[in-house]
Tab-separated table of C-alpha atoms in Angstrom:
chain	number	residue	atom	x	y	z
T	1	MET	CA	111.295	87.580	98.568
T	2	ALA	CA	111.364	86.176	102.076
T	3	GLY	CA	112.836	89.354	103.524
T	4	ALA	CA	110.277	91.535	101.741
T	5	LEU	CA	107.333	89.463	102.952
T	6	VAL	CA	108.577	89.333	106.544
T	7	SER	CA	108.963	93.114	106.425
T	8	PHE	CA	105.435	93.400	105.048
T	9	VAL	CA	104.158	91.717	108.202
T	10	GLY	CA	106.508	93.505	110.589
T	11	TYR	CA	105.893	97.019	109.274
T	12	GLY	CA	102.211	96.364	108.674
T	13	THR	CA	101.420	95.175	112.188
T	14	SER	CA	103.773	97.459	114.120
T	15	GLN	CA	101.944	100.558	112.861
T	16	PHE	CA	98.721	99.365	114.486
T	17	LEU	CA	99.896	97.726	117.712
T	18	VAL	CA	99.017	100.725	119.881
T	19	SER	CA	95.610	101.148	118.234
T	20	TYR	CA	94.989	97.429	118.577
T	21	SER	CA	95.736	97.489	122.308
T	22	VAL	CA	93.619	100.589	122.940
T	23	ARG	CA	90.617	99.317	120.961
T	24	ASN	CA	90.633	95.742	122.210
T	25	TYR	CA	91.794	96.073	125.810
T	26	GLY	CA	90.824	99.600	126.811
T	27	VAL	CA	94.316	100.614	127.934
T	28	SER	CA	95.477	104.192	127.481
T	29	ILE	CA	97.653	105.266	124.573
T	30	ALA	CA	100.482	105.949	127.022
T	31	GLN	CA	100.238	102.475	128.588
T	32	ALA	CA	100.131	100.750	125.213
T	33	SER	CA	103.014	102.820	123.834
T	34	PHE	CA	105.213	102.119	126.857
T	35	ALA	CA	104.533	98.360	126.760
T	36	LEU	CA	105.099	98.097	123.038
T	37	GLY	CA	108.242	100.191	123.336
T	38	ILE	CA	109.575	97.446	125.602
T	39	VAL	CA	108.760	94.888	122.907
T	40	ALA	CA	110.583	96.906	120.233
T	41	GLY	CA	113.539	97.771	122.454
T	42	ILE	CA	114.120	94.394	124.081
T	43	SER	CA	112.472	91.523	122.202
T	44	VAL	CA	113.334	92.752	118.714
T	45	ALA	CA	116.901	93.554	119.809
T	46	ILE	CA	117.383	90.088	121.318
T	47	GLY	CA	116.007	88.401	118.206
T	48	THR	CA	118.168	90.465	115.855
T	49	PHE	CA	121.353	89.752	117.823
T	50	ALA	CA	120.528	86.075	118.345
T	51	GLY	CA	119.925	85.488	114.634
T	52	GLY	CA	123.369	86.739	113.698
T	53	PHE	CA	125.159	85.189	116.662
T	54	VAL	CA	123.653	81.713	116.301
T	55	SER	CA	124.187	81.694	112.535
T	56	ASP	CA	127.863	82.547	112.943
T	57	LEU	CA	128.313	80.118	115.810
T	58	LEU	CA	126.864	77.111	113.986
T	59	GLN	CA	127.813	77.918	110.408
T	60	LYS	CA	130.657	75.394	110.199
T	61	ARG	CA	128.416	72.574	111.349
T	62	HIS	CA	125.364	73.772	109.391
T	63	PRO	CA	126.532	75.733	106.321
T	64	THR	CA	122.990	76.683	105.250
T	65	ILE	CA	121.829	77.852	108.680
T	66	ALA	CA	121.610	81.491	107.552
T	67	CYS	CA	118.725	80.445	105.289
T	68	TRP	CA	116.779	77.960	107.363
T	69	LEU	CA	117.212	79.525	110.824
T	70	PRO	CA	114.926	82.466	109.873
T	71	GLY	CA	112.368	79.958	108.574
T	72	LEU	CA	112.530	78.024	111.826
T	73	GLY	CA	112.137	81.248	113.788
T	74	ILE	CA	108.996	82.154	111.862
T	75	LEU	CA	107.615	78.658	112.367
T	76	ILE	CA	107.868	79.261	116.127
T	77	ALA	CA	106.785	82.921	116.089
T	78	LEU	CA	103.634	82.520	113.997
T	79	PRO	CA	101.482	80.585	116.520
T	80	ILE	CA	102.735	82.800	119.355
T	81	TYR	CA	101.632	85.919	117.459
T	82	LEU	CA	98.215	84.376	116.823
T	83	ARG	CA	97.926	83.537	120.510
T	84	SER	CA	98.839	87.120	121.411
T	85	PHE	CA	96.291	88.727	119.096
T	86	GLY	CA	93.620	86.306	120.245
T	87	ALA	CA	94.274	86.927	123.952
T	88	PRO	CA	91.325	88.035	126.131
T	89	ASP	CA	93.228	90.697	128.101
T	90	PHE	CA	96.179	93.009	127.643
T	91	ASP	CA	98.502	91.300	130.127
T	92	ASP	CA	98.087	87.969	128.364
T	93	SER	CA	98.561	89.557	124.944
T	94	PHE	CA	101.647	91.469	126.070
T	95	LYS	CA	103.206	88.331	127.545
T	96	TYR	CA	103.105	86.519	124.221
T	97	LEU	CA	104.021	89.637	122.284
T	98	LEU	CA	107.275	89.775	124.235
T	99	ILE	CA	108.216	86.295	123.039
T	100	ALA	CA	107.168	86.204	119.370
T	101	PRO	CA	109.518	88.950	118.023
T	102	ILE	CA	112.545	87.148	119.464
T	103	PHE	CA	111.955	84.358	116.945
T	104	HIS	CA	110.480	86.608	114.233
T	105	TYR	CA	113.581	88.802	114.001
T	106	LEU	CA	116.076	85.966	113.806
T	107	TYR	CA	115.919	86.633	110.073
T	108	LEU	CA	117.395	90.137	110.042
T	109	GLY	CA	121.137	89.468	110.354
T	110	PRO	CA	121.154	86.323	108.179
T	111	MET	CA	119.173	88.135	105.460
T	112	TYR	CA	122.009	90.604	104.917
T	113	ALA	CA	124.675	87.922	105.255
T	114	VAL	CA	123.059	85.715	102.609
T	115	THR	CA	122.528	88.670	100.267
T	116	GLN	CA	126.182	89.672	100.420
T	117	SER	CA	127.503	86.125	100.115
T	118	ILE	CA	125.778	85.362	96.797
T	119	VAL	CA	127.419	88.270	94.957
T	120	GLN	CA	131.022	89.205	94.281
T	121	PRO	CA	132.616	91.499	96.903
T	122	ARG	CA	132.576	94.451	94.481
T	123	MET	CA	128.770	94.122	94.209
T	124	ARG	CA	127.867	93.879	97.895
T	125	ALA	CA	126.849	97.511	98.353
T	126	THR	CA	124.605	97.397	95.285
T	127	ALA	CA	123.076	94.080	96.375
T	128	VAL	CA	122.139	95.472	99.785
T	129	ALA	CA	120.778	98.643	98.171
T	130	VAL	CA	118.521	96.583	95.898
T	131	LEU	CA	117.470	94.419	98.848
T	132	LEU	CA	116.516	97.467	100.919
T	133	LEU	CA	114.621	98.972	97.996
T	134	ILE	CA	112.516	95.827	97.602
T	135	VAL	CA	112.043	95.346	101.344
T	136	ASN	CA	110.840	98.914	101.852
T	137	LEU	CA	108.639	99.029	98.753
T	138	ILE	CA	106.788	95.893	99.830
T	139	GLY	CA	107.172	96.280	103.596
T	140	TYR	CA	106.522	99.971	104.202
T	141	GLY	CA	104.777	100.624	100.902
T	142	LEU	CA	102.187	97.854	101.115
T	143	GLY	CA	102.177	96.568	104.713
T	144	PRO	CA	100.482	99.376	106.685
T	145	PRO	CA	97.980	100.359	103.941
T	146	MET	CA	96.842	96.773	103.436
T	147	VAL	CA	96.465	96.031	107.139
T	148	GLY	CA	94.520	99.277	107.572
T	149	ALA	CA	92.295	98.533	104.584
T	150	LEU	CA	91.606	95.010	105.821
T	151	SER	CA	90.772	96.347	109.288
T	152	ASP	CA	88.291	98.841	107.826
T	153	TYR	CA	86.698	96.197	105.628
T	154	LEU	CA	86.238	93.721	108.479
T	155	ALA	CA	84.876	96.444	110.778
T	156	SER	CA	82.427	97.468	108.068
T	157	GLN	CA	81.280	93.865	107.700
T	158	ALA	CA	80.746	93.630	111.458
T	159	LEU	CA	78.612	96.804	111.364
T	160	THR	CA	76.420	95.701	108.452
T	161	PRO	CA	73.829	93.800	110.545
T	162	SER	CA	73.192	96.906	112.664
T	163	GLY	CA	72.738	99.131	109.600
T	164	ILE	CA	75.602	101.436	110.601
T	165	THR	CA	78.300	102.438	108.122
T	166	LEU	CA	81.971	102.776	108.940
T	167	GLU	CA	81.739	106.431	107.957
T	168	ALA	CA	79.152	107.004	110.686
T	169	CYS	CA	81.612	105.701	113.283
T	170	LYS	CA	84.033	108.528	112.543
T	171	GLY	CA	81.792	111.021	114.297
T	172	ILE	CA	82.709	111.628	117.941
T	173	GLY	CA	80.259	109.910	120.238
T	174	GLU	CA	78.149	108.394	117.468
T	175	HIS	CA	76.977	104.784	117.909
T	176	PRO	CA	79.575	103.919	120.582
T	177	ALA	CA	77.832	100.653	121.490
T	178	ALA	CA	78.188	99.305	117.955
T	179	CYS	CA	81.248	101.110	116.606
T	180	GLY	CA	83.719	100.328	119.397
T	181	PRO	CA	83.384	96.525	119.282
T	182	ALA	CA	83.291	96.484	115.467
T	183	LEU	CA	86.452	98.570	115.127
T	184	ALA	CA	88.199	96.421	117.733
T	185	LEU	CA	87.141	93.188	116.051
T	186	GLY	CA	88.132	94.428	112.604
T	187	LEU	CA	91.630	95.365	113.715
T	188	ARG	CA	92.074	92.162	115.728
T	189	HIS	CA	91.248	89.973	112.741
T	190	ALA	CA	93.334	92.148	110.409
T	191	MET	CA	96.360	91.706	112.663
T	192	MET	CA	95.838	87.950	112.815
T	193	GLY	CA	95.454	87.829	109.053
T	194	ALA	CA	98.657	89.819	108.577
T	195	VAL	CA	100.784	87.586	110.801
T	196	ALA	CA	99.364	84.522	109.034
T	197	VAL	CA	101.199	85.807	105.936
T	198	LEU	CA	104.430	84.815	107.722
T	199	ALA	CA	103.836	81.264	106.506
T	200	TRP	CA	104.687	82.478	102.982
T	201	PRO	CA	108.209	83.877	103.640
T	202	MET	CA	108.911	80.873	105.862
T	203	ILE	CA	108.630	78.688	102.769
T	204	HIS	CA	110.999	80.951	100.830
T	205	PHE	CA	113.636	80.775	103.580
T	206	PHE	CA	113.579	76.982	103.562
T	207	LEU	CA	113.641	76.873	99.738
T	208	ALA	CA	116.638	79.224	99.656
T	209	ALA	CA	118.599	76.763	101.800
T	210	ARG	CA	118.327	74.145	99.055
T	211	THR	CA	120.516	76.088	96.615
T	212	TYR	CA	122.424	78.405	98.927
T	213	LEU	CA	125.751	76.542	98.838
T	214	LYS	CA	125.667	76.440	95.035
T	215	ASP	CA	124.749	80.155	94.809
T	216	ARG	CA	127.320	81.381	97.333
T	217	VAL	CA	130.335	83.038	95.753
T	218	SER	CA	131.916	85.022	98.593
């Protein structure tokens, strides 16, 4: 459950990071794509490696670390994400966005390790297959559509006082003074709402640590 919900946030927000940067900070698509490529290629990679490395390194001293380390990482990442999406300019937002995924993606290695350790060796492949099915159904299947729908809804609410519909904003050059800020605000708040969901899987990671040693069989 924790892995699926973290993926919901990760997949849901990553699909809109370029649009978010363009709408809210006025940078070009190329600039936003290059900057966010650095985040995906460096920050996510560091977090993924660190999660596995630290869990292995400290496992003898802390046998349940593979469960609670991801929860701790989310506890740190969540306010940093909120600070990034609330930043007034792109440089400030990018600075925090470089840091948050390092802690966010501490979960990835331990998630697979825990999954394989609570089943018999002959069932490991099936366990990971089921895990990936659930993670992708909830993460990819629900994450991007729900973030997009929330963004549209919030933008529509912001346009209501001016009497402009969201449909009217789809026309090129129509109502730029009202549509641009509303679309930017809607996506900003949708992204902040999505990362706030991280508090939910954080609880599941910590709860899993309570019974992990009893559940572990291999």
